[in-house]
Structures are given as structure tokens and as C-alpha cells.
Tab-separated table of C-alpha atoms in Angstrom:
chain	number	residue	atom	x	y	z
A	1	UNK	CA	23.907	-19.703	-21.378
A	2	UNK	CA	20.486	-19.729	-19.734
A	3	UNK	CA	19.407	-23.224	-18.634
A	4	UNK	CA	16.226	-24.429	-20.305
A	5	UNK	CA	15.164	-26.413	-17.254
A	6	UNK	CA	15.494	-25.860	-13.538
A	7	UNK	CA	14.898	-27.985	-10.489
A	8	UNK	CA	11.373	-27.390	-9.257
A	9	UNK	CA	10.973	-27.204	-5.469
A	10	UNK	CA	8.231	-29.030	-3.667
A	11	UNK	CA	5.104	-26.938	-3.109
A	12	UNK	CA	4.495	-25.443	0.338
A	13	UNK	CA	2.910	-27.615	2.986
A	14	UNK	CA	-0.755	-28.139	2.099
A	15	UNK	CA	-3.628	-26.480	3.920
A	16	UNK	CA	-7.154	-27.718	4.450
A	17	UNK	CA	-9.961	-26.499	2.216
A	18	UNK	CA	-11.098	-26.653	-1.394
A	19	UNK	CA	-8.508	-24.095	-2.517
A	20	UNK	CA	-5.498	-26.323	-1.730
A	21	UNK	CA	-5.150	-27.791	-5.229
A	22	UNK	CA	-5.543	-24.351	-6.842
A	23	UNK	CA	-2.894	-22.829	-4.577
A	24	UNK	CA	-0.499	-25.695	-5.302
A	25	UNK	CA	-1.037	-25.203	-9.033
A	26	UNK	CA	-0.454	-21.445	-8.753
A	27	UNK	CA	2.744	-22.065	-6.802
A	28	UNK	CA	4.208	-24.597	-9.221
A	29	UNK	CA	3.270	-22.749	-12.408
A	30	UNK	CA	4.469	-19.404	-11.070
A	31	UNK	CA	7.810	-20.880	-10.043
A	32	UNK	CA	8.402	-22.560	-13.399
A	33	UNK	CA	7.357	-19.533	-15.441
A	34	UNK	CA	9.638	-17.251	-13.396
A	35	UNK	CA	12.703	-19.096	-14.695
A	36	UNK	CA	11.720	-18.082	-18.224
A	37	UNK	CA	10.835	-14.553	-17.158
A	38	UNK	CA	14.284	-14.112	-15.632
A	39	UNK	CA	15.693	-14.955	-19.065
A	40	UNK	CA	13.410	-12.345	-20.640
A	41	UNK	CA	14.730	-9.788	-18.170
A	42	UNK	CA	18.353	-10.548	-18.987
A	43	UNK	CA	18.260	-11.112	-22.751
A	44	UNK	CA	17.431	-7.496	-23.766
A	45	UNK	CA	20.330	-6.308	-21.619
A	46	UNK	CA	22.690	-8.789	-23.265
A	47	UNK	CA	21.462	-7.757	-26.720
A	48	UNK	CA	22.061	-4.075	-25.872
A	49	UNK	CA	25.557	-4.813	-24.593
A	50	UNK	CA	26.426	-6.886	-27.673
A	51	UNK	CA	25.213	-4.135	-30.013
A	52	UNK	CA	27.199	-1.464	-28.175
A	53	UNK	CA	30.325	-3.612	-28.262
A	54	UNK	CA	29.785	-4.044	-32.004
A	55	UNK	CA	29.712	-0.280	-32.415
A	56	UNK	CA	25.972	0.246	-32.792
A	57	UNK	CA	24.439	3.146	-30.884
A	58	UNK	CA	20.949	2.282	-29.663
A	59	UNK	CA	18.423	5.010	-30.286
A	60	UNK	CA	15.018	5.584	-31.814
A	61	UNK	CA	12.636	2.647	-32.353
A	62	UNK	CA	15.201	-0.029	-31.411
A	63	UNK	CA	15.983	1.582	-28.052
A	64	UNK	CA	12.277	2.120	-27.403
A	65	UNK	CA	11.473	-1.504	-28.192
A	66	UNK	CA	14.147	-2.809	-25.835
A	67	UNK	CA	12.918	-0.487	-23.081
A	68	UNK	CA	9.367	-1.754	-23.662
A	69	UNK	CA	10.573	-5.365	-23.419
A	70	UNK	CA	12.276	-4.585	-20.119
A	71	UNK	CA	9.176	-2.896	-18.733
A	72	UNK	CA	6.793	-5.722	-19.617
A	73	UNK	CA	9.174	-8.462	-18.465
A	74	UNK	CA	9.597	-6.637	-15.147
A	75	UNK	CA	5.827	-6.306	-14.808
A	76	UNK	CA	5.360	-10.021	-15.477
A	77	UNK	CA	8.032	-10.905	-12.921
A	78	UNK	CA	6.324	-8.789	-10.246
A	79	UNK	CA	3.011	-10.471	-11.014
A	80	UNK	CA	4.535	-13.926	-10.606
A	81	UNK	CA	6.177	-12.922	-7.318
A	82	UNK	CA	2.812	-11.727	-6.020
A	83	UNK	CA	1.093	-14.910	-7.201
A	84	UNK	CA	3.689	-16.992	-5.365
A	85	UNK	CA	3.108	-14.969	-2.207
A	86	UNK	CA	-0.664	-15.379	-2.644
A	87	UNK	CA	-0.298	-19.176	-2.839
A	88	UNK	CA	1.767	-19.239	0.382
A	89	UNK	CA	-0.796	-17.482	2.559
A	90	UNK	CA	-1.475	-19.585	5.639
A	91	UNK	CA	1.527	-21.841	5.090
A	92	UNK	CA	5.165	-22.208	6.125
A	93	UNK	CA	4.960	-19.927	9.161
A	94	UNK	CA	4.469	-19.837	12.894
A	95	UNK	CA	1.070	-18.896	14.267
A	96	UNK	CA	1.600	-16.800	17.360
A	97	UNK	CA	0.692	-13.606	19.168
A	98	UNK	CA	2.190	-10.781	17.078
A	99	UNK	CA	3.117	-7.462	18.674
A	100	UNK	CA	1.617	-4.861	16.330
A	101	UNK	CA	4.229	-2.206	17.099
A	102	UNK	CA	6.990	-4.607	16.074
A	103	UNK	CA	5.021	-5.691	12.991
A	104	UNK	CA	4.515	-2.109	11.809
A	105	UNK	CA	8.125	-1.160	12.555
A	106	UNK	CA	9.297	-4.019	10.347
A	107	UNK	CA	6.870	-3.288	7.516
A	108	UNK	CA	7.604	0.449	7.440
A	109	UNK	CA	11.336	-0.209	7.459
A	110	UNK	CA	10.936	-2.365	4.354
A	111	UNK	CA	8.649	0.077	2.528
A	112	UNK	CA	10.570	3.325	3.192
A	113	UNK	CA	7.939	6.056	3.100
A	114	UNK	CA	8.275	8.746	0.419
A	115	UNK	CA	9.209	12.190	1.681
A	116	UNK	CA	6.112	14.141	2.612
A	117	UNK	CA	4.130	11.197	3.962
A	118	UNK	CA	3.399	10.701	7.638
A	119	UNK	CA	2.170	7.616	9.442
A	120	UNK	CA	-0.117	7.913	12.452
A	121	UNK	CA	-0.598	4.886	14.687
A	122	UNK	CA	-3.708	4.343	16.785
A	123	UNK	CA	-3.183	0.947	18.392
A	124	UNK	CA	-5.792	0.360	21.067
A	125	UNK	CA	-5.167	-3.353	20.595
A	126	UNK	CA	-1.514	-4.256	21.145
A	127	UNK	CA	-1.315	-7.667	19.477
A	128	UNK	CA	-3.010	-10.046	17.042
A	129	UNK	CA	-2.762	-13.837	16.986
A	130	UNK	CA	-2.181	-15.167	13.479
A	131	UNK	CA	0.564	-16.355	11.166
A	132	UNK	CA	3.698	-14.245	11.549
A	133	UNK	CA	4.170	-13.948	7.766
A	134	UNK	CA	0.495	-13.334	7.093
A	135	UNK	CA	0.301	-10.316	9.416
A	136	UNK	CA	3.382	-8.787	7.775
A	137	UNK	CA	1.966	-9.386	4.301
A	138	UNK	CA	-1.395	-7.928	5.288
A	139	UNK	CA	-0.026	-4.599	6.511
A	140	UNK	CA	2.588	-4.429	3.746
A	141	UNK	CA	-0.114	-4.806	1.072
A	142	UNK	CA	-2.442	-2.271	2.701
A	143	UNK	CA	0.198	0.418	3.228
A	144	UNK	CA	1.692	0.005	-0.249
A	145	UNK	CA	-1.794	0.183	-1.746
A	146	UNK	CA	-2.514	3.451	0.086
A	147	UNK	CA	0.769	4.994	-1.065
A	148	UNK	CA	0.590	3.722	-4.640
A	149	UNK	CA	-2.805	5.216	-5.352
A	150	UNK	CA	-2.332	8.516	-3.566
A	151	UNK	CA	-2.707	11.499	-5.857
A	152	UNK	CA	-0.453	13.963	-4.029
A	153	UNK	CA	3.219	14.217	-3.104
A	154	UNK	CA	2.369	14.431	0.596
A	155	UNK	CA	-0.222	12.702	2.701
A	156	UNK	CA	-1.095	10.809	5.838
A	157	UNK	CA	-1.588	7.095	6.476
A	158	UNK	CA	-3.488	6.141	9.640
A	159	UNK	CA	-2.894	2.647	11.042
A	160	UNK	CA	-5.387	1.468	13.621
A	161	UNK	CA	-6.183	-1.583	15.705
A	162	UNK	CA	-9.027	-1.884	18.179
A	163	UNK	CA	-11.219	-4.487	19.821
A	164	UNK	CA	-14.893	-4.478	18.915
A	165	UNK	CA	-16.770	-7.031	20.977
A	166	UNK	CA	-15.503	-10.494	20.032
A	167	UNK	CA	-13.409	-9.103	17.160
A	168	UNK	CA	-10.239	-7.155	16.546
A	169	UNK	CA	-10.455	-4.578	13.751
A	170	UNK	CA	-7.304	-3.581	11.858
A	171	UNK	CA	-7.511	-0.500	9.661
A	172	UNK	CA	-5.341	1.377	7.172
A	173	UNK	CA	-6.747	4.747	6.108
A	174	UNK	CA	-5.369	7.347	3.711
A	175	UNK	CA	-6.200	10.873	2.619
A	176	UNK	CA	-5.890	10.123	-1.083
A	177	UNK	CA	-8.516	10.413	-3.826
A	178	UNK	CA	-10.684	7.639	-2.417
A	179	UNK	CA	-12.542	4.909	-4.304
A	180	UNK	CA	-16.114	5.295	-5.582
A	181	UNK	CA	-18.532	3.116	-3.632
A	182	UNK	CA	-19.451	1.039	-6.691
A	183	UNK	CA	-15.820	-0.146	-6.920
A	184	UNK	CA	-15.082	-0.688	-3.221
A	185	UNK	CA	-15.862	-4.405	-3.449
A	186	UNK	CA	-14.465	-4.998	-6.940
A	187	UNK	CA	-10.937	-3.992	-5.923
A	188	UNK	CA	-10.582	-7.118	-3.770
A	189	UNK	CA	-10.711	-9.304	-6.883
A	190	UNK	CA	-7.474	-10.915	-8.069
A	191	UNK	CA	-5.557	-8.843	-10.637
A	192	UNK	CA	-8.100	-6.034	-10.523
A	193	UNK	CA	-6.840	-2.476	-10.868
A	194	UNK	CA	-8.877	0.706	-11.190
A	195	UNK	CA	-6.219	2.486	-13.236
A	196	UNK	CA	-4.190	1.243	-16.234
A	197	UNK	CA	-0.878	-0.399	-15.350
A	198	UNK	CA	0.892	2.151	-17.523
A	199	UNK	CA	-0.231	4.753	-14.972
A	200	UNK	CA	0.199	2.774	-11.745
A	201	UNK	CA	2.457	-0.275	-11.707
A	202	UNK	CA	1.130	-3.266	-9.813
A	203	UNK	CA	-0.150	-6.804	-10.215
A	204	UNK	CA	-3.576	-6.181	-8.711
A	205	UNK	CA	-2.933	-8.921	-6.127
A	206	UNK	CA	-2.381	-6.801	-3.012
A	207	UNK	CA	-5.977	-6.430	-1.815
A	208	UNK	CA	-6.840	-9.922	-3.076
A	209	UNK	CA	-4.171	-11.216	-0.689
A	210	UNK	CA	-5.610	-9.108	2.131
A	211	UNK	CA	-9.075	-10.605	1.528
A	212	UNK	CA	-7.628	-14.137	1.420
A	213	UNK	CA	-5.780	-13.632	4.718
A	214	UNK	CA	-8.872	-12.242	6.422
A	215	UNK	CA	-11.032	-15.108	5.163
A	216	UNK	CA	-8.462	-17.713	6.198
A	217	UNK	CA	-8.736	-16.545	9.815
A	218	UNK	CA	-12.523	-16.408	9.765
A	219	UNK	CA	-12.746	-12.674	9.219
A	220	UNK	CA	-13.623	-10.096	6.585
A	221	UNK	CA	-11.886	-7.354	4.604
A	222	UNK	CA	-13.887	-4.351	3.444
A	223	UNK	CA	-13.309	-0.856	2.104
A	224	UNK	CA	-15.334	2.263	2.830
A	225	UNK	CA	-14.887	6.008	2.762
A	226	UNK	CA	-12.388	7.208	5.332
A	227	UNK	CA	-13.916	8.314	8.649
A	228	UNK	CA	-11.106	10.871	8.932
A	229	UNK	CA	-12.181	12.888	5.896
A	230	UNK	CA	-10.798	12.547	2.366
A	231	UNK	CA	-9.737	9.112	1.188
A	232	UNK	CA	-10.571	5.494	1.992
A	233	UNK	CA	-10.045	2.967	4.743
A	234	UNK	CA	-9.602	-0.786	4.447
A	235	UNK	CA	-10.728	-2.635	7.549
A	236	UNK	CA	-9.866	-6.235	8.388
A	237	UNK	CA	-12.133	-7.699	11.051
A	238	UNK	CA	-10.887	-10.871	12.733
A	239	UNK	CA	-12.521	-12.941	15.490
A	240	UNK	CA	-10.349	-13.070	18.591
A	241	UNK	CA	-10.987	-16.810	18.837
A	242	UNK	CA	-10.039	-17.510	15.213
A	243	UNK	CA	-7.151	-19.819	16.108
């Protein structure tokens, strides 16, 4: 049996600013809805197993409908996970000086690059002071975004960090298809995707989270055409004295 109710945890520690109430609401709603989504993920599997045990072979429209239920329930679950992560930005973490080599090693170990993709590091700035979870989330979102929207089976991702006057500039560039200039700002909106989700799976929250992290630390997140040739680059500019 699937329980109809579950114990709701307390929301993360609050942060200052007008967005606190909104983030708390996102956190609580996302957590509660996920308990129902987990049931939606499991029920089609149980129905399939029960039908097979009863001697019914699933094929045709019935099998297609169950597969469609699984796909949409999985998509909804990923969206709720990303919304929960979005609501936690700036909270429940230690703010410290983060070694960028260690950060990128950890992120790339979690992602596991597809065969045919190379990562080039250009780290003229060795560390960044910010929340230890926020810096991981920032690079994870940027690298996954570059890989997800690449249009070839092989490519190159360039990770950069450099000081520019009073700022540190973090960049993730790719040699993919690029993004037309008229959409380079729109993609930072929550749940915005340039391609249908049937073509590229995703919640549309990755770059929205990047923008939120940059803003939280007094910085900016922008996209432009890649300076290395084909593709795009997302740059996060943070003031060195943001803490």
C-alpha cells in the first residue's frame, strides 16, 4: 500500500530577501507533491506486473499508454527535484573558499562525460568564495546544459575562471549549435526550454538556478556566442568581495 500522507520536513533555514516566502512555498509544495509522484512512478509498474501474472501480454495501445505514463511521471519527478534544489540555493551549506580543481573533479565524476567529449580547463583563478553546494550546482547545471543541447556525438567543453578587475569570471563554453542572440536572455527564465521536451528531456530549471546563484552573490549570469568559435558560452561574473 502507498501511504496517502507523509511527514513533511521543516523547510530549509530562511534567507533574507523578498523571495524567502516564495522559496519556502516551492520547497514545501514540491516535497508534498513528490510523494504522490513516486506513487505515479510505481503504479504503472505494479499494473504491468499484475497483468503479466494474470496471463495478459502487454502490447499495442496498452503497452504504449503505460510507457507514456512512465515517461511523464519521470519528467514530473525530475522537475520537482530541480524545483527543490532551486529553493535550497543559498541555504544549508558552508560558505568558504572553494578550490575550483576539486569542484570540477567532483562535478565531472558525477556527470560522467559521454564518449567523444573532451573537457578543457583554463583556470587562471584557483578558487572562489561562495556556498560549497552552490558552486557545485552552478557548474553541474552549466556542464549538463552544454552536453544536453549539443548536436553532435563528439565535442569540447571549455571551463574557465579568471579575475577581471574586482570580479572573478567563471565560464562554460561549448562547440554545439549555439543559441540565437534573441533567445540568449530568455533561456535564463524558469522552466524555459528552446526545444520540446520530447526532443530534449529537462525541467528548464538549470540556467534559472545559475542566474539565481549569481544574483545571490551580487553577480550576473549571461550567455553570448562562444569566443572559441562555434557554440555558446555562459559567463558568471561575481564580485570578489561578495561575501
